[in-house]
mmCIF file of C-alpha atoms in Angstrom:
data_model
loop_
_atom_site.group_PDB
_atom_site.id
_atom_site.type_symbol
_atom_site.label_atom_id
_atom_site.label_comp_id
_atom_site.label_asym_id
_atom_site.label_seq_id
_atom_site.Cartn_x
_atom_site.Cartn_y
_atom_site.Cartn_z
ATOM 1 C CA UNK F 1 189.162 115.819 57.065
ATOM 2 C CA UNK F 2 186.346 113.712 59.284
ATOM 3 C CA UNK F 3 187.823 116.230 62.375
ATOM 4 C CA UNK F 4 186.878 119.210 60.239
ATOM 5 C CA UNK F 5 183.863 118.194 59.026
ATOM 6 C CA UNK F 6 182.540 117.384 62.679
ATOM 7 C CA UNK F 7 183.670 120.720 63.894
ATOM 8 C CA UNK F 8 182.000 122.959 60.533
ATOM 9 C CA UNK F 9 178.820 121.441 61.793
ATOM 10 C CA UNK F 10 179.462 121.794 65.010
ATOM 11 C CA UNK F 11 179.596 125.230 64.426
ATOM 12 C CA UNK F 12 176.166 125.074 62.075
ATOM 13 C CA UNK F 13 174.584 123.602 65.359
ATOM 14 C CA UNK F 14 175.726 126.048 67.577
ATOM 15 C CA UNK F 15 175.176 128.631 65.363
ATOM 16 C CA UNK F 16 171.267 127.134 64.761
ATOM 17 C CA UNK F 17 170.395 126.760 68.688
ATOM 18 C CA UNK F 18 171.331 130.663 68.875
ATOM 19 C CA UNK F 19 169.310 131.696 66.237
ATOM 20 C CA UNK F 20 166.443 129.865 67.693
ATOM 21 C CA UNK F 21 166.587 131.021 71.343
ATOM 22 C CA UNK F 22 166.739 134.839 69.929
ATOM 23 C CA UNK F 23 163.776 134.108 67.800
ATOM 24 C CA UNK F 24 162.147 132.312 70.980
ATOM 25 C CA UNK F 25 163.468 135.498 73.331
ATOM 26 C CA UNK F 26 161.840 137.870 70.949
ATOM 27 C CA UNK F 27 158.141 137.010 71.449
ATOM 28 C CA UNK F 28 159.090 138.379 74.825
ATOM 29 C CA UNK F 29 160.412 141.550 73.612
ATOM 30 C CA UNK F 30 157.109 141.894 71.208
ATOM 31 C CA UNK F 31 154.667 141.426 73.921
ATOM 32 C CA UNK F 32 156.595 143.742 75.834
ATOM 33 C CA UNK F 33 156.890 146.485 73.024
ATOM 34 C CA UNK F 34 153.150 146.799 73.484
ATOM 35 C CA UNK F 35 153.019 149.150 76.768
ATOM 36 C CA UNK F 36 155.181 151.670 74.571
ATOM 37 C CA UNK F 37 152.972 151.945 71.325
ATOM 38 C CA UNK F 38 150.668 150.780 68.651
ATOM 39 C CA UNK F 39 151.507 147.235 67.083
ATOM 40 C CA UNK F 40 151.620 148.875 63.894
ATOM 41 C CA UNK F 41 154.171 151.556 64.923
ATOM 42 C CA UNK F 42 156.170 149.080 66.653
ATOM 43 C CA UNK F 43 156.349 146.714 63.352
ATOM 44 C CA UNK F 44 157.476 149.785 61.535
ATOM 45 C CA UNK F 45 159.704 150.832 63.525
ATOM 46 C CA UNK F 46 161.317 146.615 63.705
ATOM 47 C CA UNK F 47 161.311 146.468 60.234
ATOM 48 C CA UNK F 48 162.319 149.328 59.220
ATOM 49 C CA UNK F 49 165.602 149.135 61.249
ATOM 50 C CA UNK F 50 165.721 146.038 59.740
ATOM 51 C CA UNK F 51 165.355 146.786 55.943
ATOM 52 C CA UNK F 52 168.036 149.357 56.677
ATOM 53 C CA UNK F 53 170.306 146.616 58.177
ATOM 54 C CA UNK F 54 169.585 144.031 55.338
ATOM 55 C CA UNK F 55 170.581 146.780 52.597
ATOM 56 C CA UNK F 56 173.145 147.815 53.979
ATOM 57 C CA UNK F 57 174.608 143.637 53.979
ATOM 58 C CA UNK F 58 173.559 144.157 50.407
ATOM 59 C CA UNK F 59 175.450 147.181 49.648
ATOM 60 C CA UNK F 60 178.924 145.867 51.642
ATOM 61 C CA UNK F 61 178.677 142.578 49.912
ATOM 62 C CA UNK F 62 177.950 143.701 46.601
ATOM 63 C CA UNK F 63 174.644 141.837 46.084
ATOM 64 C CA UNK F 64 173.469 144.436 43.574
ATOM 65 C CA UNK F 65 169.710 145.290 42.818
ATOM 66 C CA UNK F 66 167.475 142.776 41.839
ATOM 67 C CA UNK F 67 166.351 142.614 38.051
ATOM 68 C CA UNK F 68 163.429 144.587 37.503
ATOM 69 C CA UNK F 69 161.196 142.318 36.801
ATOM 70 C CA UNK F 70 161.397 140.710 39.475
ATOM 71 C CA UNK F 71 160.255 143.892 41.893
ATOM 72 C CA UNK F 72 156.624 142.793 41.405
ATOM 73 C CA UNK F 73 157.501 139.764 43.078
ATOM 74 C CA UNK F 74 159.245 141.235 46.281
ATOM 75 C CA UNK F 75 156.440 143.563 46.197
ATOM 76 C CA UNK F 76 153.850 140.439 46.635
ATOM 77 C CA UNK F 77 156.354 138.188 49.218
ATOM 78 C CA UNK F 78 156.564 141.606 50.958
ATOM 79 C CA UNK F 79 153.194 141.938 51.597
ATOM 80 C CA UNK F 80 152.412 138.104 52.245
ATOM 81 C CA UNK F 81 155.345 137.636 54.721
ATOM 82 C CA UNK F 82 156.230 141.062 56.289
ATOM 83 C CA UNK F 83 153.227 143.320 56.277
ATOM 84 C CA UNK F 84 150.184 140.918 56.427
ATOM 85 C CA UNK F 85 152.067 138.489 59.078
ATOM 86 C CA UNK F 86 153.428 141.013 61.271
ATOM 87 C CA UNK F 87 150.390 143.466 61.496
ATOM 88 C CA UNK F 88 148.277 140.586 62.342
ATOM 89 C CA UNK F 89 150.658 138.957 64.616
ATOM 90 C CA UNK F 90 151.401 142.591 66.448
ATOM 91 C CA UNK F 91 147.564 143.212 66.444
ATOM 92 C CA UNK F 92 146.921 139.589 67.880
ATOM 93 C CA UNK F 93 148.958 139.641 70.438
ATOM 94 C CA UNK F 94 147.463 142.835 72.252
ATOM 95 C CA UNK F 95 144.900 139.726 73.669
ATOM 96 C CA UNK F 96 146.949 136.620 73.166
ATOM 97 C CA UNK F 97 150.280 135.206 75.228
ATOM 98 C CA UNK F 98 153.303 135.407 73.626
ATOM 99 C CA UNK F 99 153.976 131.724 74.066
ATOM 100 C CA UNK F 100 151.058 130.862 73.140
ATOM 101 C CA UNK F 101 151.339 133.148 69.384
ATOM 102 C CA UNK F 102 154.398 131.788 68.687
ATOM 103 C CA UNK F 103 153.084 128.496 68.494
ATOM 104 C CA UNK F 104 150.271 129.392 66.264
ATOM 105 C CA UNK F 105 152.941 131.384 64.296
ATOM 106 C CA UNK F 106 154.640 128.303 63.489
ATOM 107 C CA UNK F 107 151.951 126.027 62.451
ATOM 108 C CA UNK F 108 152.629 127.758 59.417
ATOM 109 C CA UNK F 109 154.707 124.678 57.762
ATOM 110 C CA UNK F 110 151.514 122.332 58.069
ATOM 111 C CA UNK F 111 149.813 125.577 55.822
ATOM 112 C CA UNK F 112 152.893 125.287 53.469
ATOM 113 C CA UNK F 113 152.331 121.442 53.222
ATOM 114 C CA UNK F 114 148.918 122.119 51.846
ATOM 115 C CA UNK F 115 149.374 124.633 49.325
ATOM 116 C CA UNK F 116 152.781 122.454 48.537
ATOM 117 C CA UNK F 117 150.463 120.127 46.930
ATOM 118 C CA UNK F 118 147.725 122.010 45.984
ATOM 119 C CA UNK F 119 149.960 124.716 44.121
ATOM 120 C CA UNK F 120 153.761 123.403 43.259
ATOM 121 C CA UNK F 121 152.294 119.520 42.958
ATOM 122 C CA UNK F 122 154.238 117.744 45.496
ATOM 123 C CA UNK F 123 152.840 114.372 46.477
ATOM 124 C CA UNK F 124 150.210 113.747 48.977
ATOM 125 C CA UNK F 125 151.681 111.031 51.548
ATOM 126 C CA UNK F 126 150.408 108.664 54.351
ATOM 127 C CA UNK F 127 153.040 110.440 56.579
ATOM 128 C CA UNK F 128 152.296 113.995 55.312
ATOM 129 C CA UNK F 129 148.028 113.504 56.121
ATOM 130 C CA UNK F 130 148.954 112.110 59.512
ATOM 131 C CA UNK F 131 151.306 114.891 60.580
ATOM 132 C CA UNK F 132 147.971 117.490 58.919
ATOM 133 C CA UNK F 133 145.887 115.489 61.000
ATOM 134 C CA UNK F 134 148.157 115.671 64.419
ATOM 135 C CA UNK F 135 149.234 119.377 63.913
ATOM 136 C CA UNK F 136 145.630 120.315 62.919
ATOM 137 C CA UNK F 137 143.936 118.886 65.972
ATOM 138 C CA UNK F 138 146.562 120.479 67.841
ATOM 139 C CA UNK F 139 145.380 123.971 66.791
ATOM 140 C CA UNK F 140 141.964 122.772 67.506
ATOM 141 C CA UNK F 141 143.224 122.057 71.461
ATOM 142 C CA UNK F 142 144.637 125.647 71.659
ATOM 143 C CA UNK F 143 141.576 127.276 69.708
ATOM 144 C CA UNK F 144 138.941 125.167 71.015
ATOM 145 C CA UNK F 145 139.382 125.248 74.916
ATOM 146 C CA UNK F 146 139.353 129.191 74.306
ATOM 147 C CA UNK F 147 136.636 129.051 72.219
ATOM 148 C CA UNK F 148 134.087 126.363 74.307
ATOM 149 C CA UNK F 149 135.719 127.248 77.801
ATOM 150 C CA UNK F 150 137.440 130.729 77.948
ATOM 151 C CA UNK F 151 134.610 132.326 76.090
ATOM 152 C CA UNK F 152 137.007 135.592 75.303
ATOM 153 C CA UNK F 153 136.125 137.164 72.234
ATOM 154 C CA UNK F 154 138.987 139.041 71.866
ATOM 155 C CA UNK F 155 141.579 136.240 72.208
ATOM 156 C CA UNK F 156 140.025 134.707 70.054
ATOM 157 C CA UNK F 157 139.804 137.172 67.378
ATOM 158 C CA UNK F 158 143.975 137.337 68.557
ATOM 159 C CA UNK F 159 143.854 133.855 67.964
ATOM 160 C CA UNK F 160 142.533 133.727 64.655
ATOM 161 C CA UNK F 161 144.466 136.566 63.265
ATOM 162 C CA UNK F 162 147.820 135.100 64.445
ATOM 163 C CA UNK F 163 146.385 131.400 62.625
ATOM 164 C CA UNK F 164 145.533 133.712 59.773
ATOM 165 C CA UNK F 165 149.251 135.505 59.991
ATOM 166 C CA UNK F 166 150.666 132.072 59.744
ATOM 167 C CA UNK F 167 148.323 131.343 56.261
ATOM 168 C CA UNK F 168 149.734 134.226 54.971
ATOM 169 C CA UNK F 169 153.429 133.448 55.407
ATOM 170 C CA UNK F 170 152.989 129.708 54.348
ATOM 171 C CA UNK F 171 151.620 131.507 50.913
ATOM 172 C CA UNK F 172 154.580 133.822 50.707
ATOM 173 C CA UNK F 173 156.816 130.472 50.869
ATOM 174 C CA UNK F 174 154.824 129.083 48.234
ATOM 175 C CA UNK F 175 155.078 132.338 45.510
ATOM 176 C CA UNK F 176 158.848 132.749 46.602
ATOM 177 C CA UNK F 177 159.300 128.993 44.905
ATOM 178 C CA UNK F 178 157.243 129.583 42.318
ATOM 179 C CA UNK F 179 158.437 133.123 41.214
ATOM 180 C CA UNK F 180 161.525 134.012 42.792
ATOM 181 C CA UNK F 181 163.810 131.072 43.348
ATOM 182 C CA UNK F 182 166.826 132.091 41.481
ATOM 183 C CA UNK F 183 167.585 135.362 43.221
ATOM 184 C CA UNK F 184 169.728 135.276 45.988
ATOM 185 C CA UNK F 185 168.274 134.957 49.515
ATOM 186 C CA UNK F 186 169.893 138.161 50.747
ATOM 187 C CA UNK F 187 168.363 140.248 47.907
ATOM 188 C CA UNK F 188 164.975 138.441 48.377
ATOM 189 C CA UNK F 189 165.063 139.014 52.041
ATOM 190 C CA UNK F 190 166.093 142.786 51.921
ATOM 191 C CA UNK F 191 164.163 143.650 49.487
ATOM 192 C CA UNK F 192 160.266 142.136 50.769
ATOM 193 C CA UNK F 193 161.115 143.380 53.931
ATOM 194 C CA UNK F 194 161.306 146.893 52.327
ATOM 195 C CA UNK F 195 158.442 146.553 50.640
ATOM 196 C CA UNK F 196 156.616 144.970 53.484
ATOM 197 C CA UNK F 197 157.567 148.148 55.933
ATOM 198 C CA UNK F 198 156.096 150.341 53.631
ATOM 199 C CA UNK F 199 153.074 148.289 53.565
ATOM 200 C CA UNK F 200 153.320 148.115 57.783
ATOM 201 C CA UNK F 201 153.994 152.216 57.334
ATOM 202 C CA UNK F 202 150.340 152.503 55.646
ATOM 203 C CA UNK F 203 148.760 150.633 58.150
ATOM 204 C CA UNK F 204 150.147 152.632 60.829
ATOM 205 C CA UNK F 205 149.123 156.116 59.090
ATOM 206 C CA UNK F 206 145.737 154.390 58.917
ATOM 207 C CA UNK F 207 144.555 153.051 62.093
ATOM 208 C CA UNK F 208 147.781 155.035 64.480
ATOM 209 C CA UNK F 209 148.439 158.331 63.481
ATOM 210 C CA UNK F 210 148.728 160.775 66.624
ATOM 211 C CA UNK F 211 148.722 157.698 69.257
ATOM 212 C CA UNK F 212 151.164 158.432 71.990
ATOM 213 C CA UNK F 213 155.115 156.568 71.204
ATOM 214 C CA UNK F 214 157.148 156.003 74.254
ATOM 215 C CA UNK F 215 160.792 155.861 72.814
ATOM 216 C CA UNK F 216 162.647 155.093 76.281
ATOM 217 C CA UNK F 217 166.092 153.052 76.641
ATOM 218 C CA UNK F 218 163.567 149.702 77.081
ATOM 219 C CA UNK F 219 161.286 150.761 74.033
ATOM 220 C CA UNK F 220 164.349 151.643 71.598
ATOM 221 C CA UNK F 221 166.380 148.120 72.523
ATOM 222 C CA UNK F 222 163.043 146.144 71.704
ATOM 223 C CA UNK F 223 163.455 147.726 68.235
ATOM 224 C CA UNK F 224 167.145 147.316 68.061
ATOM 225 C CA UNK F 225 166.844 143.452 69.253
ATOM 226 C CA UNK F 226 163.778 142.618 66.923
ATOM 227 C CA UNK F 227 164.661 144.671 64.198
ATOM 228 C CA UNK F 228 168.529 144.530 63.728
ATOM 229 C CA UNK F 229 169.455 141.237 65.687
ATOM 230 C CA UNK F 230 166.352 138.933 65.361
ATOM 231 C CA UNK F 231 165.282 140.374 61.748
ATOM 232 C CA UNK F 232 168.592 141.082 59.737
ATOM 233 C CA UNK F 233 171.336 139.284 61.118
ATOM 234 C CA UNK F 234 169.539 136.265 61.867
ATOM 235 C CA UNK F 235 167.591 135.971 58.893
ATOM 236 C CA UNK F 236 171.110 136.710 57.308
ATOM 237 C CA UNK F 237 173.054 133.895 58.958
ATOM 238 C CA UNK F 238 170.151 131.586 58.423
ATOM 239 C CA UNK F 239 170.147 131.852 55.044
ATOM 240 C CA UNK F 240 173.829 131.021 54.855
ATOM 241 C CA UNK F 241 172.894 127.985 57.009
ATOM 242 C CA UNK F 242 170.129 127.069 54.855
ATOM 243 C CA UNK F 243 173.045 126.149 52.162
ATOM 244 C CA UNK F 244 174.845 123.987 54.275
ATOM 245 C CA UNK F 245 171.486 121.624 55.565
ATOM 246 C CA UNK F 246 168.749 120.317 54.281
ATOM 247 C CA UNK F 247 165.136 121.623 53.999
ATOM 248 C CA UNK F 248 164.074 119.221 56.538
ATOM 249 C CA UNK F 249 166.350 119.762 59.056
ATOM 250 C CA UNK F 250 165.967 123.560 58.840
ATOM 251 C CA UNK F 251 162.192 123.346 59.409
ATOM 252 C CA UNK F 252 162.536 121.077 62.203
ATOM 253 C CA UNK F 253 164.904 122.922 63.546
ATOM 254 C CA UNK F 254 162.734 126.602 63.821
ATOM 255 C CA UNK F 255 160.304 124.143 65.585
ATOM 256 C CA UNK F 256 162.562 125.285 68.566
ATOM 257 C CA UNK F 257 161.070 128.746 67.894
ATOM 258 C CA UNK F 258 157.945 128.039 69.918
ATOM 259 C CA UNK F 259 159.399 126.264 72.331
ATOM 260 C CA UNK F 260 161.551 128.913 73.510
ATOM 261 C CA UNK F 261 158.722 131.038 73.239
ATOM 262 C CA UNK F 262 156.596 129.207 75.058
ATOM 263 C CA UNK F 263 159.292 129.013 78.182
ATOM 264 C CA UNK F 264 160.766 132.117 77.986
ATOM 265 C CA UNK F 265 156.886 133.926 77.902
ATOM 266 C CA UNK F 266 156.611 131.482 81.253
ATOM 267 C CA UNK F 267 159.877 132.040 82.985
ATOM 268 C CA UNK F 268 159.817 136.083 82.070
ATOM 269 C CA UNK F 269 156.312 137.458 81.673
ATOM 270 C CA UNK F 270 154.855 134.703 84.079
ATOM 271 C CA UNK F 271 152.318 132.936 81.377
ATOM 272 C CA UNK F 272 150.243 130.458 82.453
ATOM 273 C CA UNK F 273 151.334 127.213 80.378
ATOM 274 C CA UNK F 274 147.655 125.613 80.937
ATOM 275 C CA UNK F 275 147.331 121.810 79.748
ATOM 276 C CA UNK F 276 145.048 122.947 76.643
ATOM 277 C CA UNK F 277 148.340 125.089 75.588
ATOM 278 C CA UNK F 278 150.764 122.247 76.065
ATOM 279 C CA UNK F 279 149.099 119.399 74.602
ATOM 280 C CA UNK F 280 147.995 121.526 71.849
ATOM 281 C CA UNK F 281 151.518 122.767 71.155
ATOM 282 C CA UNK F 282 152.935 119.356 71.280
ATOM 283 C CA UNK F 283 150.327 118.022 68.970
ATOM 284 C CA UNK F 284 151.428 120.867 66.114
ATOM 285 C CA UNK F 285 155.183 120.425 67.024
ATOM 286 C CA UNK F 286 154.954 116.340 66.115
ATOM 287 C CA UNK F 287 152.504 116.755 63.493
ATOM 288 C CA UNK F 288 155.372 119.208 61.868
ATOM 289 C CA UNK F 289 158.019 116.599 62.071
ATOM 290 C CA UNK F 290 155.811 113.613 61.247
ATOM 291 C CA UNK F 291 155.147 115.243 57.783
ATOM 292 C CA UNK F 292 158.697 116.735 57.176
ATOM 293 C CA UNK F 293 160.019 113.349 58.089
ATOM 294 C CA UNK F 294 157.512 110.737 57.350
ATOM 295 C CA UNK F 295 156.238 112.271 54.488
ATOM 296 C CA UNK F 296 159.378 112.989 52.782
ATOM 297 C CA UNK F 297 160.625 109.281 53.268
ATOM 298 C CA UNK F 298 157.480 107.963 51.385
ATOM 299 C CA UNK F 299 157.326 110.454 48.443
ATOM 300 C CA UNK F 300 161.287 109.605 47.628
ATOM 301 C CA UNK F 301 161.298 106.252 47.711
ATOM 302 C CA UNK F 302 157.926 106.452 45.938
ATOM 303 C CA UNK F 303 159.382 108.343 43.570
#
């Protein structure tokens, strides 16, 4: 029985490390998406392959629609955590590093933590304000050595609608528990990201109608890896992970997101990892864990 047990989460570990390094590895593939179109037409294109994908899990496993009203709902997570994050992240990164996005990107649970207990009423703790604090001030390293010392307008504005992207999907966490917990994370997942193409689709019509599209063997595998691997089945198998761990775990766990990102945007695009970058990023990685950790120890024995 103990034998078993050891190798099941064996398996989960394995299973989580790979998840993470393709989420890491796909920054790379995003940057690199951008000599070959628009941001816009390249999240369309990612998430559209990826809706596709998720429904079709849907359709093969039987999930069945989602009650109607509930499509309001998707419509609103869709928008918050598909089309707003990934327009502004795509946009963004046209003037920011990869490494350096995704660990803006993913100072998104210290956003959650915020509207946790401004919105769903979880406690404040001692351990939750010092990991704010920590992963806060980190930002500030990233954001303020660009701002005071780089001087570039336009990373910052990359900056600041990446920080903004991450907002955006810490409030699409926070009306998915208050509005949609109940439905079943495949249906919830296929169906936003369905609505949140067709959101990305507008945008594109908007602001990239008529800009040239290079669809070459490199363009059309960046799709296929961000869209079908790194979207659908990841976000699939994660789910079905997120069943068999706890919350804690699962959040410290993407916090291996960034770091992948920020080594793989150094070992493959040759990104400078400047001291401002690391000791900002390691400031917002421990301030992450301090809370999850820290934070959650206090509030349950407290309570």
């Amino acid at each position: 029985m103990g034998s078993s047990i050891l190798t099941n989460k064996g398996i989960v570990w394995v299973l989580i490390l790979l998840i993470t390094v393709i989420w890491g590895y796909a920054w790379v593939f995003m940057k690199a998406a951008l000599d070959f179109m628009g941001p816009f037409t390249f999240s369309a294109f990612r998430f559209g392959t990826g809706a596709v994908t998720l429904l079709l899990f849907v359709w093969i496993l039987r999930a069945g629609k989602p009650p109607r009203h509930m499509w309001k709902h998707l419509v609103v997570v869709g928008m918050l955590q598909t089309a707003i994050v990934f327009t502004f992240v795509m946009y963004g990164m046209q003037f920011v590093n990869a490494g350096k996005s995704s660990v803006l990107l993913y100072s998104m649970p210290l956003w959650s933590s915020i509207f946790a207990v401004k919105l769903l009423g979880e406690k404040i703790t001692p351990g939750k304000v010092a990991g704010l604090a920590m992963g806060m001030l980190g930002l500030v390293t990233i954001l303020g050595w660009d701002i005071f010392f780089v001087k570039d307008l336009s990373v910052i504005f990359g900056e600041v609608l990446i920080v903004a992207a991450a907002f955006s999907w810490a409030a699409s966490n926070t009306y998915y528990r208050l509005k949609l917990e109940g439905m079943t994370q495949l249906q919830v997942s296929a169906y936003q990201m369905l609505f949140g193409t067709i959101g990305i689709l507008a945008a594109t019509i908007v602001a990239e109608w008529g800009e040239p599209i290079q669809l070459t063997g490199a363009s059309i595998f960046y799709i296929l890896f961000t869209g079908v691997l790194a979207s659908a089945l990841c976000f699939t198998v994660w789910f079905v992970l997120l069943s068999m761990i706890d919350m804690v775990t699962a959040t410290l766990s993407t916090l291996l997101v960034p770091v992948f990102g920020l080594f793989f945007g150094w070992w493959i695009l040759g990104e400078e990892l400047t001291g401002s970058i690391l000791a900002g990023s390691a400031l917002v990685i421990a301030g992450i864990v301090v809370a999850q950790i820290f934070g959650r120890e206090k509030s349950e024995s407290g309570g």
